[in-house]
Coordinates of N, CA, C and O in Angstrom, one line a residue:
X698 N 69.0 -67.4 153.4 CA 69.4 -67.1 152.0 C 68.9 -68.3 151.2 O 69.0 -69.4 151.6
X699 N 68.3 -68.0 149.6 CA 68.2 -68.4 149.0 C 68.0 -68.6 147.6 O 66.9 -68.2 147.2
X700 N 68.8 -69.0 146.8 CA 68.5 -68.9 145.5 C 70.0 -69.3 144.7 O 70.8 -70.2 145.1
X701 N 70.1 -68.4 143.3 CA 71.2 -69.0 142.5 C 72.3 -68.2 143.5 O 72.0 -67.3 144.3
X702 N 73.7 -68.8 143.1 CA 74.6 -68.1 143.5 C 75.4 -67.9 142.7 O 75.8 -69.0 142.3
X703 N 76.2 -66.8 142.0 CA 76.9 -67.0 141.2 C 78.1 -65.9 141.0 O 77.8 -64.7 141.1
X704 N 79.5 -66.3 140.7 CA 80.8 -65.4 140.7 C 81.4 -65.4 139.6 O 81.7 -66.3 138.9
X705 N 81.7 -64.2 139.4 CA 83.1 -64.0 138.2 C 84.6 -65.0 139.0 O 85.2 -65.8 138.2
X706 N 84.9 -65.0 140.1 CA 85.8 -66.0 140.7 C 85.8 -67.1 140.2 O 86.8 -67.9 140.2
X707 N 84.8 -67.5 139.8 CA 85.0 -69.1 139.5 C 83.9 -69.0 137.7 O 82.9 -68.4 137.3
X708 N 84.9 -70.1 137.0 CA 84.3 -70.4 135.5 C 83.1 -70.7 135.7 O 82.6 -71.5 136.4
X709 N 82.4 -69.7 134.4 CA 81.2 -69.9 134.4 C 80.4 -71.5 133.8 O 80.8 -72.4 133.1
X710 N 79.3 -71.2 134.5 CA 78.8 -72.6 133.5 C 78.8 -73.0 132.6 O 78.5 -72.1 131.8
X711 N 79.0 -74.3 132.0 CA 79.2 -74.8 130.6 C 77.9 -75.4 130.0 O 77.7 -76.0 128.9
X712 N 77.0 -75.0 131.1 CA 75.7 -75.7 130.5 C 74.3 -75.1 131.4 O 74.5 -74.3 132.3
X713 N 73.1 -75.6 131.1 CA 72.0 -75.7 131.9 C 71.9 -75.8 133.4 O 70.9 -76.4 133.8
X714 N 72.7 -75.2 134.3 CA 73.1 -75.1 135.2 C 73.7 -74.0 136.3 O 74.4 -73.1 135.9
X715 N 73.3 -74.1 137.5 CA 74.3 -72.7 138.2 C 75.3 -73.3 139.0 O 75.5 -74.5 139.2
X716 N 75.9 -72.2 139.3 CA 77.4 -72.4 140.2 C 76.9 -73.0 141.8 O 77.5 -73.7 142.6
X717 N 76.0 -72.6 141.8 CA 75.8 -73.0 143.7 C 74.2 -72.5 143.5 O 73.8 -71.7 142.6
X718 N 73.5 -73.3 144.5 CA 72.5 -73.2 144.8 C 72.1 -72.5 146.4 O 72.8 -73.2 147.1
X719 N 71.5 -71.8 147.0 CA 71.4 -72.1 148.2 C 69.9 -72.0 148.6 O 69.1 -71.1 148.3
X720 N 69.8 -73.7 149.6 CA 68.5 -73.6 149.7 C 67.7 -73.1 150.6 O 68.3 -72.1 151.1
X721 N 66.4 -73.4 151.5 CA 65.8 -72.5 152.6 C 66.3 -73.5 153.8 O 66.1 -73.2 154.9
X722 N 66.9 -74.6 153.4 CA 67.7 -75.6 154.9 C 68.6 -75.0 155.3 O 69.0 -75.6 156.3
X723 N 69.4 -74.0 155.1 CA 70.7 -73.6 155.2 C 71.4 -74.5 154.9 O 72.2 -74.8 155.7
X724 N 71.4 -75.3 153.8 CA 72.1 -75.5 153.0 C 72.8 -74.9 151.9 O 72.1 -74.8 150.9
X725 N 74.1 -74.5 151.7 CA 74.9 -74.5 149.6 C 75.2 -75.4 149.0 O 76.4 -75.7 149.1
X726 N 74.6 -76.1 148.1 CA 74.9 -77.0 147.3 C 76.3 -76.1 145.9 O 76.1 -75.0 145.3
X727 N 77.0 -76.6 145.7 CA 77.8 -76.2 144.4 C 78.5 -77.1 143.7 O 79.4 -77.8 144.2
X728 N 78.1 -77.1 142.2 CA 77.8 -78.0 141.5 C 79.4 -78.1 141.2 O 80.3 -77.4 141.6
X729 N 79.7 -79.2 140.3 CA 80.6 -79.6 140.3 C 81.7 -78.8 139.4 O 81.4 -78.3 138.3
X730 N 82.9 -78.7 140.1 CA 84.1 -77.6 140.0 C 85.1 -78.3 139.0 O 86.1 -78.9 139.5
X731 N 84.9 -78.1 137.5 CA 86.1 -78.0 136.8 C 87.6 -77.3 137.1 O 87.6 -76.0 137.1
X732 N 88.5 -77.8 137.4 CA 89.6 -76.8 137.2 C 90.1 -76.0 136.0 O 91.0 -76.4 135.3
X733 N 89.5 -74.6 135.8 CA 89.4 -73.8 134.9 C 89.7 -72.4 135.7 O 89.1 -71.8 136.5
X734 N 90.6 -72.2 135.1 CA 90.7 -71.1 136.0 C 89.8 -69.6 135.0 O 89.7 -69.4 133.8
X735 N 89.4 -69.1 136.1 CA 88.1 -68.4 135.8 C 88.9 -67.1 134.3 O 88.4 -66.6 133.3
X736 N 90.0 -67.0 134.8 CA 90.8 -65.3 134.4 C 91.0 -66.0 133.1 O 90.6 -65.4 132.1
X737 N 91.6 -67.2 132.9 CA 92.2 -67.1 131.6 C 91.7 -68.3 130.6 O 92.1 -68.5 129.5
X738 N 90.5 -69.1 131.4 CA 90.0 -69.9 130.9 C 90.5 -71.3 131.1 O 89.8 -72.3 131.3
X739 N 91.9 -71.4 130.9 CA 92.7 -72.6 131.1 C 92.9 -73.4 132.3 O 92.5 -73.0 133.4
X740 N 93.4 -74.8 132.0 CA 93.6 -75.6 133.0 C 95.2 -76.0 132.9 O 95.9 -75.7 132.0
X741 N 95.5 -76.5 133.8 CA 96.8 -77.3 134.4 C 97.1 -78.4 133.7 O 96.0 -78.8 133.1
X742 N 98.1 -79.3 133.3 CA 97.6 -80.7 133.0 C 98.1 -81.6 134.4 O 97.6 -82.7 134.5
X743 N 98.6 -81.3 134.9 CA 99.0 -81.7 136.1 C 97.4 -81.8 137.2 O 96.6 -81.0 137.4
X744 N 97.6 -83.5 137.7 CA 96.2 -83.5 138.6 C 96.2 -82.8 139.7 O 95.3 -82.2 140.2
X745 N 97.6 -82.8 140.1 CA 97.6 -81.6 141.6 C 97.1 -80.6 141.6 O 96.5 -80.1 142.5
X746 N 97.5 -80.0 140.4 CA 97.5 -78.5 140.2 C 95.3 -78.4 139.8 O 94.4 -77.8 140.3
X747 N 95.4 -79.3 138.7 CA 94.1 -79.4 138.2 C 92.6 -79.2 140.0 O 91.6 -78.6 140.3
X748 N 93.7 -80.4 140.9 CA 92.9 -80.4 142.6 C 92.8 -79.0 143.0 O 91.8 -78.3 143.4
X749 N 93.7 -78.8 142.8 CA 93.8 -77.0 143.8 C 92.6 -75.9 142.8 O 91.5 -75.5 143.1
X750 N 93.3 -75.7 141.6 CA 92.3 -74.7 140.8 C 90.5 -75.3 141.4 O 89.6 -74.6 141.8
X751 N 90.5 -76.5 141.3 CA 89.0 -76.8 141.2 C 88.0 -76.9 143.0 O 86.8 -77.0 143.3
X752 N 89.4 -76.7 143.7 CA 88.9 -76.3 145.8 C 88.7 -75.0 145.4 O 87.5 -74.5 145.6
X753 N 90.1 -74.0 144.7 CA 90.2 -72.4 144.7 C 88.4 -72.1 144.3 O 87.6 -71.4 145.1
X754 N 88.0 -72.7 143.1 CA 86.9 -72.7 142.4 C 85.6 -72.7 143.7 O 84.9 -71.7 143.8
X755 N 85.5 -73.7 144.3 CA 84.7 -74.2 145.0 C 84.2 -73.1 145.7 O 83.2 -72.4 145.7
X756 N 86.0 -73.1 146.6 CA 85.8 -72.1 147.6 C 85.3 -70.4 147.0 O 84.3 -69.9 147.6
X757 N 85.8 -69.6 146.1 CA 85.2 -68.8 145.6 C 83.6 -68.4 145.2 O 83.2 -67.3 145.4
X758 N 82.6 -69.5 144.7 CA 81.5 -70.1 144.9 C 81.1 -69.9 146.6 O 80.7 -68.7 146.8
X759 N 81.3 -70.5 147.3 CA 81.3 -70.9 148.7 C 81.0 -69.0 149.1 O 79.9 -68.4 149.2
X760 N 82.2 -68.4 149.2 CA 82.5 -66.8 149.4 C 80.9 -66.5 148.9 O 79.8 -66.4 149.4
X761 N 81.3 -66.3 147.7 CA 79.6 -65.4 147.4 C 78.3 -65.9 147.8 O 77.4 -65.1 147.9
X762 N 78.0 -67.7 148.2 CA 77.2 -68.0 149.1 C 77.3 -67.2 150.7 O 76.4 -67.1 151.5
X763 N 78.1 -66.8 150.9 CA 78.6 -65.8 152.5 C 79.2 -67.4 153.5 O 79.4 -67.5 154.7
X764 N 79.5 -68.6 152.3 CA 80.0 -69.3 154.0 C 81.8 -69.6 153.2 O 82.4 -68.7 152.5
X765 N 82.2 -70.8 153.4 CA 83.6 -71.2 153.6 C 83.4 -72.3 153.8 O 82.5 -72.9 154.3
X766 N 84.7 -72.8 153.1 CA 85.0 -74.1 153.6 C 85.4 -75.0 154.6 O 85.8 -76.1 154.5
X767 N 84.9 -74.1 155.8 CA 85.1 -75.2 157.2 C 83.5 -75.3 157.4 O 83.1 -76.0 158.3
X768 N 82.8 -74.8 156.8 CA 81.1 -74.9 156.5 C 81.1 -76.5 155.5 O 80.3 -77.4 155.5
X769 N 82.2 -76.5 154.9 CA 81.5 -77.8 154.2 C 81.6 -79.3 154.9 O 82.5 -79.8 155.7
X770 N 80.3 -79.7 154.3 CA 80.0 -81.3 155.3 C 79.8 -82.1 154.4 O 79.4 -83.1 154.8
X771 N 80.0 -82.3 152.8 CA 80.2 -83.2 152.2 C 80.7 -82.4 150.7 O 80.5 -81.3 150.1
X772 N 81.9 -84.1 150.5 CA 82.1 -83.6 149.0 C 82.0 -84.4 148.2 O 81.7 -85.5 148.8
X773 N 81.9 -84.6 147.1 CA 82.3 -85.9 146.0 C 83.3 -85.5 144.8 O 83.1 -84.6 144.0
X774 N 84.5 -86.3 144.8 CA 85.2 -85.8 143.8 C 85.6 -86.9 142.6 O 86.1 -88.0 142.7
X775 N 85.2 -86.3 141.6 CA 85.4 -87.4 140.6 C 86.8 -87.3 139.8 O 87.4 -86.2 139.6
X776 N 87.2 -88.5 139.6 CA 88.3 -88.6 138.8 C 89.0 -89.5 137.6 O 88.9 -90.7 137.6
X777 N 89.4 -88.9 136.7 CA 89.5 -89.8 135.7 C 90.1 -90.8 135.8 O 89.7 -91.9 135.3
X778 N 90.9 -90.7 136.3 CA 91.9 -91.9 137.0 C 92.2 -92.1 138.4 O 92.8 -91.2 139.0
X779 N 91.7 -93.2 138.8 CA 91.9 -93.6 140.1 C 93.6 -93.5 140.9 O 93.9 -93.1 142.0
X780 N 94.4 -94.0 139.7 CA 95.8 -93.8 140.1 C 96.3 -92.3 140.7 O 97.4 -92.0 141.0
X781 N 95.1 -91.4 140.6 CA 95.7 -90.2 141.1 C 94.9 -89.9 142.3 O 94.5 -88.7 142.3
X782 N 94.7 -90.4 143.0 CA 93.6 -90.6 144.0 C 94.9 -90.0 145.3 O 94.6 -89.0 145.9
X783 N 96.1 -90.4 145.5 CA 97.0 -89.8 146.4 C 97.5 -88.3 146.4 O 97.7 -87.5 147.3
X784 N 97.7 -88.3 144.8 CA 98.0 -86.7 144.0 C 96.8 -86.0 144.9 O 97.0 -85.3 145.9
X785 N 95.5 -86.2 144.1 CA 94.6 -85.6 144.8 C 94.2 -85.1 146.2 O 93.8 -84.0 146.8
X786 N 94.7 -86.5 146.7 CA 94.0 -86.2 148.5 C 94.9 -85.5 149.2 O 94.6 -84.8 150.1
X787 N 96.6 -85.6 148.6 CA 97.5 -84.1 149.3 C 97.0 -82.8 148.9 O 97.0 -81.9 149.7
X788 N 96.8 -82.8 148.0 CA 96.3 -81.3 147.8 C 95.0 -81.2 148.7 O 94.9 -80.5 149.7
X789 N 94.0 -82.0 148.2 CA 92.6 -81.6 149.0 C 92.8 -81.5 150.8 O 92.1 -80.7 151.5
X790 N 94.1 -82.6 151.3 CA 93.7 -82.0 152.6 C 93.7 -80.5 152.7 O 93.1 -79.8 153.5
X791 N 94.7 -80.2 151.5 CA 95.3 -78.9 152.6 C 94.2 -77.5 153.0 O 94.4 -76.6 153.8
X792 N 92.8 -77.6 151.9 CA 91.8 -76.9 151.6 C 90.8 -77.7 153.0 O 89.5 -77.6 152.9
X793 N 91.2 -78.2 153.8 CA 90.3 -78.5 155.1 C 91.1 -78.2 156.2 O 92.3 -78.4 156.0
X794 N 90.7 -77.6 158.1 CA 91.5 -77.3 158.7 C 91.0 -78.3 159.9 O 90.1 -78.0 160.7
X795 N 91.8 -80.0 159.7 CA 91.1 -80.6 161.1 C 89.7 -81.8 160.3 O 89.7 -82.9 160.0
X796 N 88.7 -80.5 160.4 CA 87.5 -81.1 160.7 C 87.1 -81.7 159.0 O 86.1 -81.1 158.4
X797 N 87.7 -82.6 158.3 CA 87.1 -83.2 156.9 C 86.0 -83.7 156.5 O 85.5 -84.8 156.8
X798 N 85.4 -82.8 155.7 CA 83.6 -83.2 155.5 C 83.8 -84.8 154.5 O 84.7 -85.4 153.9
X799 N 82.6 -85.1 154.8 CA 82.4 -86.5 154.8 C 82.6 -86.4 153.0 O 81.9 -85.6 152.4
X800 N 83.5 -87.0 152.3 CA 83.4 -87.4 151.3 C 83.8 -88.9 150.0 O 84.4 -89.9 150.2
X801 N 83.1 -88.6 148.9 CA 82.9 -89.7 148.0 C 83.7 -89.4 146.6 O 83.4 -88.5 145.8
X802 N 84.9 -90.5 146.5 CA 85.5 -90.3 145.5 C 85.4 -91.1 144.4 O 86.0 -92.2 144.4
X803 N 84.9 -90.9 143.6 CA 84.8 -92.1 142.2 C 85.5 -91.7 140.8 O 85.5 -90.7 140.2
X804 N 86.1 -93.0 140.4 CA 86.5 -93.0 139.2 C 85.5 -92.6 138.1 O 84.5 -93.2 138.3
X805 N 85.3 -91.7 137.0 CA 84.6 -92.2 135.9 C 85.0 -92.0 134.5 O 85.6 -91.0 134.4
X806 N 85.0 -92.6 133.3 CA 85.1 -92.3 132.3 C 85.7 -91.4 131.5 O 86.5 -91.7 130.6
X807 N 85.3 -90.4 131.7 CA 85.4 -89.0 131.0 C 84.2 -87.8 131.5 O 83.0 -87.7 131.7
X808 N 85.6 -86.8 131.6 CA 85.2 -85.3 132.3 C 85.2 -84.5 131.2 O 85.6 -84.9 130.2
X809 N 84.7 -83.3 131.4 CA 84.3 -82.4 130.2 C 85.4 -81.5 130.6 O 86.1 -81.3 131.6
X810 N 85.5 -81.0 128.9 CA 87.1 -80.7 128.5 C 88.0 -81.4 128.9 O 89.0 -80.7 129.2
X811 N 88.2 -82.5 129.1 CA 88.8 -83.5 129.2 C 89.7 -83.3 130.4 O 90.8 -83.7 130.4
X812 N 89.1 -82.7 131.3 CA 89.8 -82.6 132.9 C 89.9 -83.8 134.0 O 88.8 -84.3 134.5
X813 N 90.8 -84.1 134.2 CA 91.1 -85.2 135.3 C 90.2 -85.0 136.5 O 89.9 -86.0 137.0
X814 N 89.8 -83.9 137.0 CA 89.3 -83.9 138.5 C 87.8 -83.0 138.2 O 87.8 -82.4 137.2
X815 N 87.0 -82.9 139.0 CA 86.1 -82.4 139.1 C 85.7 -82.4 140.7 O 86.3 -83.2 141.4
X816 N 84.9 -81.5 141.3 CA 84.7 -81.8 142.6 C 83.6 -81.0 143.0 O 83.6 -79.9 142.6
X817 N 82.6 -81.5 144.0 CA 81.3 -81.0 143.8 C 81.3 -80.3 145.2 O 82.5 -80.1 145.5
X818 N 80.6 -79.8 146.4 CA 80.3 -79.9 147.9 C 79.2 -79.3 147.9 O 78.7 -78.6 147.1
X819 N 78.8 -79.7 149.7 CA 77.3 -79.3 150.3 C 78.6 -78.6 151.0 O 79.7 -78.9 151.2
X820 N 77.7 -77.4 151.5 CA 77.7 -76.7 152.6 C 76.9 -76.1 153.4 O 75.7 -75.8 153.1
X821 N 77.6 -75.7 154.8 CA 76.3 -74.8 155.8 C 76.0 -73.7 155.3 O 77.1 -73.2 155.0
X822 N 74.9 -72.8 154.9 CA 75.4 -71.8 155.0 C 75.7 -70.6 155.9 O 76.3 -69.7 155.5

């Protein structure tokens, strides 16, 4: 498989960009996951809640690639605030079973629409 990947499940792009890529390595790349929920547009203000919408996201992505999230081997999640780095990682375990792909969490600046979390991953496909 290879090429764009793209779902009504998950918010569309906000820019020059696709939801998932999949390339001829059997790789899925998918780009980084606003918590937006696709149906009504909106976000959470809450970071937990904001974590979960933006795995649900991922993983939906992931689906129309044909893999899942026990396929993923790396993530990076960005965050606006570091102080929520615990909020986050309860929620995120629960979106892995066991086997946790290798991931990189960094603070930065400012997220578009001004969302606390963002979250990117590779996967098998």
């Amino acid at each position: 498989m290879e090429g764009v990947i793209s779902t009504v499940n998950a918010p569309a792009a906000i820019g020059p960009y696709s939801q998932g890529r999949a390339a001829g390595c059997g790789l899925v790349f998918v780009s980084g996951q606003l918590p937006v929920d696709p149906e009504t547009g909106e976000m959470a203000a809450d970071v937990s809640e904001q974590t979960r919408r933006s795995l649900e996201n991922v993983r939906s992505i992931l689906k129309a690639a044909g893999t899942d999230m026990e396929h993923v081997v790396k993530t990076t999640v960005f965050l606006q605030h570091m102080e929520d780095f615990a909020a986050m990682n309860e929620v995120y375990k629960g979106f892995f079973d066991g086997a946790f792909p290798a991931r990189s969490a960094v603070e930065v600046a400012k997220l578009p629409k001004g969302a606390l979390v963002e979250i990117e991953a590779v996967a098998e496909a």
